[in-house]
Tab-separated table of C-alpha atoms and ligand atoms in Angstrom:
chain	number	residue	atom	x	y	z
A	1	MET	CA	151.078	62.841	170.779
A	2	THR	CA	148.631	64.549	173.126
A	3	ALA	CA	149.452	67.967	174.474
A	4	VAL	CA	148.754	67.626	178.170
A	5	ALA	CA	147.261	70.668	179.813
A	6	PRO	CA	149.256	72.007	182.761
A	7	VAL	CA	147.969	70.602	186.066
A	8	THR	CA	147.132	74.115	187.172
A	9	ALA	CA	144.723	74.639	184.227
A	10	PRO	CA	141.312	75.511	185.654
A	11	TRP	CA	139.178	73.884	182.929
A	12	CYS	CA	138.847	70.414	181.383
A	13	ASP	CA	139.836	70.664	177.719
A	14	ARG	CA	137.232	68.084	176.687
A	15	CYS	CA	134.027	68.994	178.537
A	16	GLY	CA	134.773	72.579	179.544
A	17	GLU	CA	133.815	71.938	183.184
A	18	PRO	CA	136.138	72.768	186.117
A	19	ALA	CA	139.235	70.578	185.859
A	20	GLY	CA	139.332	67.557	188.140
A	21	ASP	CA	138.883	63.838	187.983
A	22	HIS	CA	136.950	63.159	184.745
A	23	PRO	CA	137.487	59.489	183.883
A	24	ALA	CA	135.156	59.652	180.847
A	25	CYS	CA	137.024	62.655	179.460
A	26	ALA	CA	140.384	61.061	180.134
A	27	ALA	CA	139.333	57.917	178.269
A	28	ALA	CA	137.759	59.843	175.383
A	29	ARG	CA	140.772	62.103	174.923
A	30	ARG	CA	142.726	59.149	173.525
A	31	LEU	CA	140.628	59.498	170.379
A	32	GLU	CA	139.653	63.168	170.474
A	33	PRO	CA	141.462	66.471	170.136
A	34	PRO	CA	140.838	69.052	172.892
A	35	ARG	CA	137.805	71.295	172.410
A	36	TYR	CA	137.979	73.863	175.246
A	37	CYS	CA	140.893	76.054	176.176
A	38	PRO	CA	142.028	74.749	179.580
A	39	GLN	CA	143.030	78.294	180.601
A	40	CYS	CA	139.898	80.263	179.744
A	41	ARG	CA	137.222	77.723	178.734
A	42	ARG	CA	136.722	79.281	175.297
A	43	ARG	CA	135.813	76.794	172.579
A	44	MET	CA	138.896	76.399	170.418
A	45	LYS	CA	139.163	76.293	166.623
A	46	VAL	CA	140.217	72.721	166.019
A	47	GLN	CA	141.625	71.365	162.776
A	48	VAL	CA	142.020	67.639	162.325
A	49	LEU	CA	144.272	66.295	159.573
A	50	PRO	CA	144.816	62.596	158.830
A	51	ALA	CA	148.064	62.547	160.804
A	52	GLY	CA	147.607	65.260	163.408
A	53	TRP	CA	145.535	68.070	164.871
A	54	SER	CA	145.812	71.626	166.124
A	55	ALA	CA	143.572	73.610	168.446
A	56	THR	CA	143.638	77.378	168.756
A	57	CYS	CA	142.321	79.714	171.436
A	58	VAL	CA	142.160	83.351	170.324
A	59	GLU	CA	143.588	84.351	173.695
A	60	HIS	CA	145.999	81.561	174.575
A	61	GLY	CA	147.362	80.388	171.256
A	62	THR	CA	147.685	77.016	169.568
A	63	VAL	CA	148.365	73.537	170.868
A	64	SER	CA	148.962	70.680	168.457
A	65	SER	CA	149.663	66.966	168.347
B	1	MET	CA	124.995	24.840	161.322
B	2	ALA	CA	122.191	27.350	160.791
B	3	GLU	CA	120.220	26.744	157.614
B	4	ILE	CA	120.677	30.359	156.543
B	5	LEU	CA	124.442	29.817	156.333
B	6	ASP	CA	124.007	26.856	153.977
B	7	ARG	CA	121.647	28.923	151.869
B	8	ALA	CA	124.054	31.862	151.841
B	9	ARG	CA	126.930	29.593	150.857
B	10	ALA	CA	125.051	28.365	147.802
B	11	GLN	CA	123.521	31.681	146.821
B	12	VAL	CA	126.122	34.306	147.751
B	13	LEU	CA	129.414	32.462	147.684
B	14	GLU	CA	128.750	30.233	144.709
B	15	ASN	CA	126.550	32.509	142.616
B	16	GLY	CA	127.392	36.005	143.814
B	17	VAL	CA	123.776	36.869	144.544
B	18	GLY	CA	123.315	38.852	147.764
B	19	LEU	CA	120.869	37.856	150.492
B	20	ASP	CA	117.480	39.541	150.573
B	21	GLU	CA	116.132	41.445	153.589
B	22	GLU	CA	114.791	38.310	155.243
B	23	GLY	CA	118.089	36.487	154.856
B	24	ILE	CA	120.026	39.479	156.153
B	25	LEU	CA	117.792	39.556	159.223
B	26	GLU	CA	118.495	35.884	159.882
B	27	ILE	CA	122.223	36.617	159.854
B	28	LEU	CA	121.736	39.547	162.232
B	29	ARG	CA	119.835	37.235	164.580
B	30	LEU	CA	122.360	34.382	164.607
B	31	PRO	CA	123.310	33.225	168.093
B	32	ASP	CA	126.856	33.938	169.286
B	33	GLU	CA	128.009	30.383	168.633
B	34	GLU	CA	127.152	30.714	164.933
B	35	LEU	CA	128.963	34.040	164.547
B	36	PRO	CA	132.415	32.614	163.707
B	37	ALA	CA	130.894	30.547	160.876
B	38	ALA	CA	129.038	33.599	159.543
B	39	LEU	CA	132.219	35.689	159.590
B	40	GLN	CA	134.155	32.890	157.905
B	41	LEU	CA	131.570	32.649	155.146
B	42	ALA	CA	131.499	36.441	154.694
B	43	HIS	CA	135.276	36.370	154.421
B	44	GLU	CA	135.145	33.665	151.750
B	45	VAL	CA	132.569	35.723	149.858
B	46	ARG	CA	134.782	38.801	150.010
B	47	MET	CA	137.849	36.809	148.864
B	48	LYS	CA	135.977	35.235	145.975
B	49	TRP	CA	134.095	38.280	144.684
B	50	CYS	CA	136.490	41.107	145.642
B	51	GLY	CA	139.875	39.490	146.214
B	52	PRO	CA	142.408	39.893	149.008
B	53	GLU	CA	143.253	43.563	148.370
B	54	VAL	CA	142.221	46.170	150.903
B	55	GLU	CA	141.427	49.700	149.767
B	56	VAL	CA	142.979	52.275	152.074
B	57	GLU	CA	141.578	55.786	152.323
B	58	GLY	CA	142.198	58.976	154.238
B	59	ILE	CA	139.589	61.656	154.861
B	60	VAL	CA	139.649	65.277	155.886
B	61	SER	CA	137.146	67.926	156.780
B	62	LEU	CA	137.472	70.920	154.467
B	63	LYS	CA	134.687	72.758	156.262
B	64	THR	CA	133.927	71.709	159.822
B	65	GLY	CA	130.925	72.516	161.998
B	66	GLY	CA	128.126	75.036	161.686
B	67	CYS	CA	125.944	72.768	159.532
B	68	PRO	CA	122.273	73.871	159.300
B	69	GLU	CA	121.024	70.244	159.278
B	70	ASP	CA	120.050	68.296	162.396
B	71	CYS	CA	121.395	64.741	161.957
B	72	HIS	CA	121.063	63.646	165.572
B	73	PHE	CA	124.395	61.821	165.702
B	74	CYS	CA	126.477	64.673	164.337
B	75	SER	CA	128.747	66.961	166.342
B	76	GLN	CA	128.951	69.319	163.364
B	77	SER	CA	125.347	70.422	163.362
B	78	GLY	CA	125.044	74.069	164.322
B	79	LEU	CA	121.728	73.281	166.006
B	80	PHE	CA	123.182	71.396	168.993
B	81	THR	CA	125.373	72.536	171.863
B	82	SER	CA	128.327	70.539	170.571
B	83	PRO	CA	131.776	71.979	171.354
B	84	VAL	CA	132.830	71.652	167.691
B	85	ARG	CA	133.404	75.138	166.230
B	86	ALA	CA	133.067	76.086	162.591
B	87	VAL	CA	136.413	76.156	160.789
B	88	TRP	CA	137.749	75.869	157.217
B	89	LEU	CA	140.991	74.365	155.947
B	90	ASP	CA	142.999	76.409	153.460
B	91	ILE	CA	144.379	74.922	150.238
B	92	PRO	CA	147.922	74.262	151.552
B	93	GLN	CA	146.428	72.391	154.535
B	94	LEU	CA	144.231	70.381	152.196
B	95	VAL	CA	147.242	69.397	150.084
B	96	GLU	CA	149.147	68.526	153.279
B	97	ALA	CA	146.262	66.266	154.342
B	98	ALA	CA	146.378	64.509	150.954
B	99	LYS	CA	150.148	64.059	151.313
B	100	GLN	CA	149.758	62.577	154.795
B	101	THR	CA	147.189	60.173	153.384
B	102	ALA	CA	149.329	59.144	150.397
B	103	ALA	CA	152.270	58.540	152.743
B	104	THR	CA	150.338	55.667	154.349
B	105	GLY	CA	150.042	53.915	150.978
B	106	ALA	CA	146.398	54.940	150.606
B	107	THR	CA	144.912	55.334	147.117
B	108	GLU	CA	141.839	57.323	148.127
B	109	PHE	CA	141.506	60.767	149.632
B	110	CYS	CA	138.051	62.044	150.473
B	111	ILE	CA	137.320	65.733	151.003
B	112	VAL	CA	134.332	66.261	153.293
B	113	ALA	CA	132.326	69.367	154.156
B	114	ALA	CA	129.675	69.826	156.846
B	115	VAL	CA	126.965	71.384	154.723
B	116	ARG	CA	123.443	70.673	153.494
B	117	GLY	CA	124.877	71.082	150.011
B	118	PRO	CA	127.689	73.120	148.463
B	119	ASP	CA	127.466	76.876	147.919
B	120	ALA	CA	129.571	78.878	145.448
B	121	ARG	CA	132.379	79.365	147.984
B	122	LEU	CA	132.681	75.649	148.672
B	123	MET	CA	132.637	74.766	144.972
B	124	GLN	CA	135.398	77.327	144.385
B	125	GLN	CA	137.476	75.826	147.235
B	126	MET	CA	136.927	72.393	145.718
B	127	ARG	CA	138.007	73.530	142.291
B	128	GLU	CA	141.230	75.020	143.637
B	129	GLY	CA	141.804	72.258	146.170
B	130	VAL	CA	141.321	69.317	143.826
B	131	ALA	CA	143.574	70.935	141.201
B	132	ALA	CA	146.276	71.588	143.812
B	133	ILE	CA	146.089	68.001	145.098
B	134	LYS	CA	146.231	66.544	141.614
B	135	ALA	CA	149.295	68.658	140.840
B	136	ALA	CA	151.152	67.580	143.977
B	137	VAL	CA	149.971	64.137	145.107
B	138	ASP	CA	149.454	60.790	143.402
B	139	ILE	CA	146.057	59.847	144.818
B	140	GLN	CA	142.436	59.532	143.727
B	141	VAL	CA	140.150	62.268	144.986
B	142	ALA	CA	136.657	61.639	146.331
B	143	ALA	CA	134.247	64.126	147.861
B	144	SER	CA	131.379	64.308	150.337
B	145	LEU	CA	129.608	67.649	150.228
B	146	GLY	CA	125.981	66.852	150.971
B	147	MET	CA	123.107	67.130	148.541
B	148	LEU	CA	123.976	68.240	145.027
B	149	SER	CA	122.294	69.909	142.079
B	150	GLN	CA	122.823	68.448	138.609
B	151	GLU	CA	125.183	71.351	137.780
B	152	GLN	CA	127.277	70.588	140.826
B	153	VAL	CA	127.421	66.902	139.922
B	154	ASP	CA	128.679	67.887	136.465
B	155	GLU	CA	131.241	70.281	137.931
B	156	LEU	CA	132.643	67.634	140.262
B	157	VAL	CA	133.025	65.227	137.340
B	158	GLU	CA	134.859	67.953	135.434
B	159	MET	CA	137.206	68.537	138.386
B	160	GLY	CA	138.162	64.875	138.285
B	161	VAL	CA	136.415	63.770	141.480
B	162	HIS	CA	136.058	60.054	140.815
B	163	ARG	CA	133.810	58.973	143.681
B	164	TYR	CA	131.118	60.746	145.669
B	165	ASN	CA	130.088	59.864	149.190
B	166	HIS	CA	126.569	60.517	150.334
B	167	ASN	CA	125.361	58.299	153.158
B	168	LEU	CA	121.749	57.306	153.592
B	169	GLU	CA	122.829	56.889	157.251
B	170	THR	CA	120.005	54.531	158.216
B	171	CYS	CA	117.016	52.752	156.711
B	172	ARG	CA	114.143	54.668	155.187
B	173	SER	CA	111.688	53.795	157.965
B	174	TYR	CA	113.979	55.042	160.762
B	175	PHE	CA	115.458	58.087	159.008
B	176	PRO	CA	112.824	60.587	160.262
B	177	ASN	CA	113.854	59.686	163.825
B	178	VAL	CA	117.411	60.737	163.070
B	179	VAL	CA	117.072	63.697	160.694
B	180	THR	CA	114.180	66.142	160.395
B	181	THR	CA	115.677	68.894	158.202
B	182	HIS	CA	115.753	66.794	155.029
B	183	SER	CA	114.410	63.475	153.868
B	184	TRP	CA	115.823	60.083	152.964
B	185	GLU	CA	114.307	60.586	149.518
B	186	GLU	CA	116.251	63.821	149.006
B	187	ARG	CA	119.438	61.918	149.711
B	188	TRP	CA	118.368	59.203	147.293
B	189	GLU	CA	117.892	61.871	144.568
B	190	THR	CA	121.499	63.002	144.899
B	191	LEU	CA	122.677	59.397	144.787
B	192	LYS	CA	120.792	58.801	141.544
B	193	MET	CA	122.368	61.854	139.921
B	194	VAL	CA	125.814	60.795	141.066
B	195	ARG	CA	125.343	57.305	139.687
B	196	ASP	CA	124.110	58.604	136.328
B	197	SER	CA	127.120	60.932	136.099
B	198	GLY	CA	129.565	58.047	136.018
B	199	MET	CA	131.158	58.939	139.350
B	200	GLU	CA	131.445	55.964	141.660
B	201	VAL	CA	128.762	55.931	144.342
B	202	CYS	CA	129.865	55.624	147.961
B	203	CYS	CA	126.925	55.221	150.303
B	204	GLY	CA	126.699	53.766	153.775
B	205	GLY	CA	125.626	54.798	157.205
B	206	ILE	CA	125.857	54.466	160.939
B	207	LEU	CA	124.736	51.576	163.089
B	208	GLY	CA	123.635	52.106	166.672
B	209	LEU	CA	121.326	55.105	166.154
B	210	GLY	CA	118.520	53.305	167.978
B	211	GLU	CA	117.311	51.332	164.967
B	212	THR	CA	115.944	47.843	165.548
B	213	VAL	CA	117.634	44.776	164.175
B	214	GLU	CA	114.826	44.564	161.591
B	215	GLN	CA	115.637	48.126	160.540
B	216	ARG	CA	119.303	47.219	160.248
B	217	ALA	CA	118.280	44.486	157.809
B	218	GLU	CA	116.030	46.935	155.979
B	219	PHE	CA	118.953	49.316	155.644
B	220	ALA	CA	121.297	46.670	154.219
B	221	ALA	CA	118.633	45.648	151.705
B	222	GLN	CA	118.068	49.268	150.662
B	223	LEU	CA	121.789	49.767	150.165
B	224	ALA	CA	121.966	46.552	148.150
B	225	ALA	CA	119.190	47.902	145.905
B	226	LEU	CA	121.268	51.034	145.301
B	227	ASP	CA	124.278	48.795	144.560
B	228	PRO	CA	126.978	51.295	145.565
B	229	HIS	CA	130.600	50.868	144.592
B	230	GLU	CA	131.502	51.392	148.243
B	231	VAL	CA	129.671	51.111	151.565
B	232	PRO	CA	131.295	52.830	154.545
B	233	LEU	CA	130.111	51.270	157.781
B	234	ASN	CA	130.182	53.516	160.844
B	235	PHE	CA	129.317	52.605	164.412
B	236	LEU	CA	127.896	55.394	166.519
B	237	ASN	CA	130.485	57.196	168.583
B	238	PRO	CA	128.088	59.166	170.826
B	239	ARG	CA	129.103	62.820	170.643
B	240	PRO	CA	128.654	65.177	173.601
B	241	GLY	CA	125.876	67.697	173.114
B	242	THR	CA	124.091	65.791	170.327
B	243	PRO	CA	120.633	64.207	170.791
B	244	LEU	CA	122.297	60.766	170.579
B	245	GLY	CA	125.126	61.744	172.929
B	246	ASP	CA	123.971	59.343	175.643
B	247	ARG	CA	123.299	56.297	173.499
B	248	PRO	CA	125.271	53.144	174.275
B	249	VAL	CA	127.860	52.029	171.741
B	250	VAL	CA	127.061	49.011	169.568
B	251	GLU	CA	128.085	45.761	171.217
B	252	GLY	CA	131.131	44.213	169.518
B	253	LYS	CA	129.398	40.970	168.546
B	254	ASP	CA	126.463	42.870	167.043
B	255	ALA	CA	128.892	44.956	165.026
B	256	LEU	CA	130.529	41.784	163.697
B	257	ARG	CA	127.128	40.258	162.893
B	258	ALA	CA	126.341	43.418	160.924
B	259	ILE	CA	129.641	43.235	159.021
B	260	ALA	CA	128.931	39.644	157.992
B	261	ALA	CA	125.326	40.498	157.095
B	262	PHE	CA	126.261	43.537	154.981
B	263	ARG	CA	128.874	41.482	153.131
B	264	LEU	CA	126.388	38.693	152.469
B	265	ALA	CA	123.929	41.307	151.192
B	266	MET	CA	126.504	42.922	148.893
B	267	PRO	CA	129.134	40.395	147.805
B	268	ARG	CA	130.995	42.728	145.423
B	269	THR	CA	130.947	46.095	147.169
B	270	ILE	CA	133.902	47.754	148.838
B	271	LEU	CA	132.842	47.405	152.491
B	272	ARG	CA	134.784	49.947	154.474
B	273	TYR	CA	135.475	50.366	158.154
B	274	ALA	CA	134.669	54.011	158.832
B	275	GLY	CA	134.172	55.739	162.194
B	276	GLY	CA	133.550	54.169	165.564
B	277	ARG	CA	135.367	50.880	165.128
B	278	GLU	CA	137.963	51.800	167.737
B	279	ILE	CA	135.390	52.082	170.507
B	280	THR	CA	132.983	49.402	169.279
B	281	LEU	CA	135.436	46.694	168.259
B	282	GLY	CA	138.860	47.611	169.615
B	283	ASP	CA	142.000	46.062	168.154
B	284	LEU	CA	140.843	42.467	168.325
B	285	GLY	CA	137.438	43.183	166.800
B	286	THR	CA	139.019	45.257	164.039
B	287	ARG	CA	140.991	42.195	163.061
B	288	GLU	CA	137.921	39.942	163.218
B	289	GLY	CA	135.989	42.291	160.928
B	290	LEU	CA	138.779	42.231	158.356
B	291	LEU	CA	138.457	38.460	158.463
B	292	GLY	CA	134.669	38.712	158.251
B	293	GLY	CA	133.843	40.716	155.137
B	294	ILE	CA	135.521	44.118	155.472
B	295	ASN	CA	137.872	44.949	152.584
B	296	ALA	CA	138.604	48.643	153.043
B	297	VAL	CA	139.652	50.957	155.852
B	298	ILE	CA	139.851	54.624	156.665
B	299	VAL	CA	143.269	55.162	158.175
B	300	GLY	CA	144.448	57.951	160.424
B	301	ASN	CA	142.160	60.547	161.905
B	302	TYR	CA	138.507	61.138	161.091
B	303	LEU	CA	136.774	64.485	160.608
B	304	THR	CA	136.495	65.680	164.206
B	305	THR	CA	137.776	62.656	166.128
B	306	LEU	CA	141.028	60.722	165.998
B	307	GLY	CA	141.726	57.222	164.744
B	308	ARG	CA	144.456	54.858	165.741
B	309	PRO	CA	147.790	55.501	163.985
B	310	ALA	CA	147.722	54.547	160.287
B	311	THR	CA	150.761	52.331	160.859
B	312	ALA	CA	148.739	50.126	163.228
B	313	ASP	CA	146.276	49.338	160.424
B	314	ILE	CA	148.934	48.919	157.746
B	315	ASP	CA	150.851	46.526	160.036
B	316	LEU	CA	147.657	44.589	160.690
B	317	LEU	CA	146.988	44.190	156.961
B	318	GLN	CA	150.520	42.927	156.483
B	319	ASP	CA	150.024	40.498	159.331
B	320	LEU	CA	146.827	39.230	157.676
B	321	SER	CA	148.607	38.910	154.294
B	322	MET	CA	146.141	41.324	152.746
B	323	PRO	CA	147.843	43.555	150.172
B	324	VAL	CA	146.965	47.251	150.103
B	325	LYS	CA	145.228	48.010	146.810
B	326	SER	CA	147.615	49.964	144.588
B	327	LEU	CA	146.846	52.978	142.460
B	328	SER	CA	147.434	51.028	139.240
B	329	ALA	CA	144.803	48.496	140.330
B	330	THR	CA	142.205	51.220	140.754
B	331	LEU	CA	142.652	52.888	137.358
C	1	SF4	S1	124.336	67.111	156.954
C	1	SF4	FE1	126.311	66.135	157.500
C	1	SF4	S2	127.464	67.710	158.647
C	1	SF4	FE2	125.324	68.378	158.542
C	1	SF4	S3	124.422	67.657	160.487
C	1	SF4	FE3	124.023	66.070	158.923
C	1	SF4	S4	125.769	64.646	159.081
C	1	SF4	FE4	126.342	66.538	160.186
C	2	ZN	ZN1	135.991	66.778	181.380
C	3	ZN	ZN1	142.132	80.411	176.125
C-alpha cells in the first residue's frame, strides 16, 4: 500500500531530512502518508481518504497508496 | 474487589446512573489487578444500556491544514512548523470518500474541516457536498467545522446534517494549557446551540495532553454533564512540529482504565474509538477496549494520518459477535 521512495532519493519523505536510517520515521510511516517529496524536499499536498491517500509535489508529480 | 466496583455495579449497571467525578477518579486509580474487573463491568454496562451493536463511522478532511487556531496537539494549525499543507477536497472526492466509508458497512460519515469556524466558502462546499452525498450514497452525514453561529447551526440542520462534532478536547481547568486562541466556554456555547437545534451532539477529546489523572476525571464528569449522544475518545498521537510533538503516548493500561471510567460515567452514550488507538493500544488493546465499554469505531484512515484497514476492524467485530449497527437501526 505504501509507495516506497527510490533508494537513491536524497530526502526522507516523512521528516524532510537527508535520507538515511530513520527508525522513527520508518515506524511512523506505517500509519502516515508521506509529507515531503523525497526528490526535492518540497512539502507535498496530501489528501487522505478513508481508504487511501495521494501526495503531490508540484515538480515531481503524485504518488498514491 | 475494590469497593468502587461494587458501588458502580449497583448504581451504573443496575440503575443506569453514571459515576460522579470522585467515582470516576477511583476507577482511573484502580491498580492493574483490578483493571480486568473494571473492564468487565464497563462491558456489562454497555451491553445493558446500549446493546451489542457497534456504530461504524468513516471521516474525511474536507479542508486540511492552515487553521488559525493553536490547539497544541494539532498538525493542522497554521501556527506550527508542521509538514501538513493546506488542501481542499473537491465534491467528487468527497462523494468518493463517502462511498469508501459506506462500502465498509458504516452508517456514519463525518465531514471535517480545519477551521476556527466556517466561512461562506466552506458553507457553500458543505451545501453542495452534503447534497451530492445524499444523492449518491446511503449513509448518515455528520459534520465537524469548528465553532458555529446560530445561522450556521440552522443551515446545517436544513442540509440534513444529523450530528455535529465539536470536541471539548480536555477538561475546563486544563484547556488553557492546550489552546490559547479560543476558550473552553466558546466551545461549550457552540455545543449548546447544536443541542438546542435537535442535531445529535458528538463531543469528546484527547487523552495524553499532559493532564493529570484528576483532570481526566474532571473531563469525564464535564462530558457527562453535557450528556452527548456520542463521545469520541482520542489518544494523543504526538505530531511532529506541534508543541506536544515530544509527549509520550498514553500507556495502554491507562487508556483502558480511561475507557472503563468514561463508560461508567456515561452508561448510554456512544463511546467511540477515534484517533491514536493503533499506537496506544495496538491490536490486542483495541480488542480489550471493545470488551471494556467501547461501542463505536472510526474505520479506515483519519484526517491526516492512517488507520488500520477497515476490514481488520470489521473482522474483529465479527469475531467478538458484535453486530455492526445498521442504517435502519439509526433512523
Ligand atoms: S481548531 Fe481544529 S484544526 Fe484548528 S488547530 Fe484546533 S484542532 Fe486543529
Ligand atoms: Zn525521516
Ligand atoms: Zn518534488
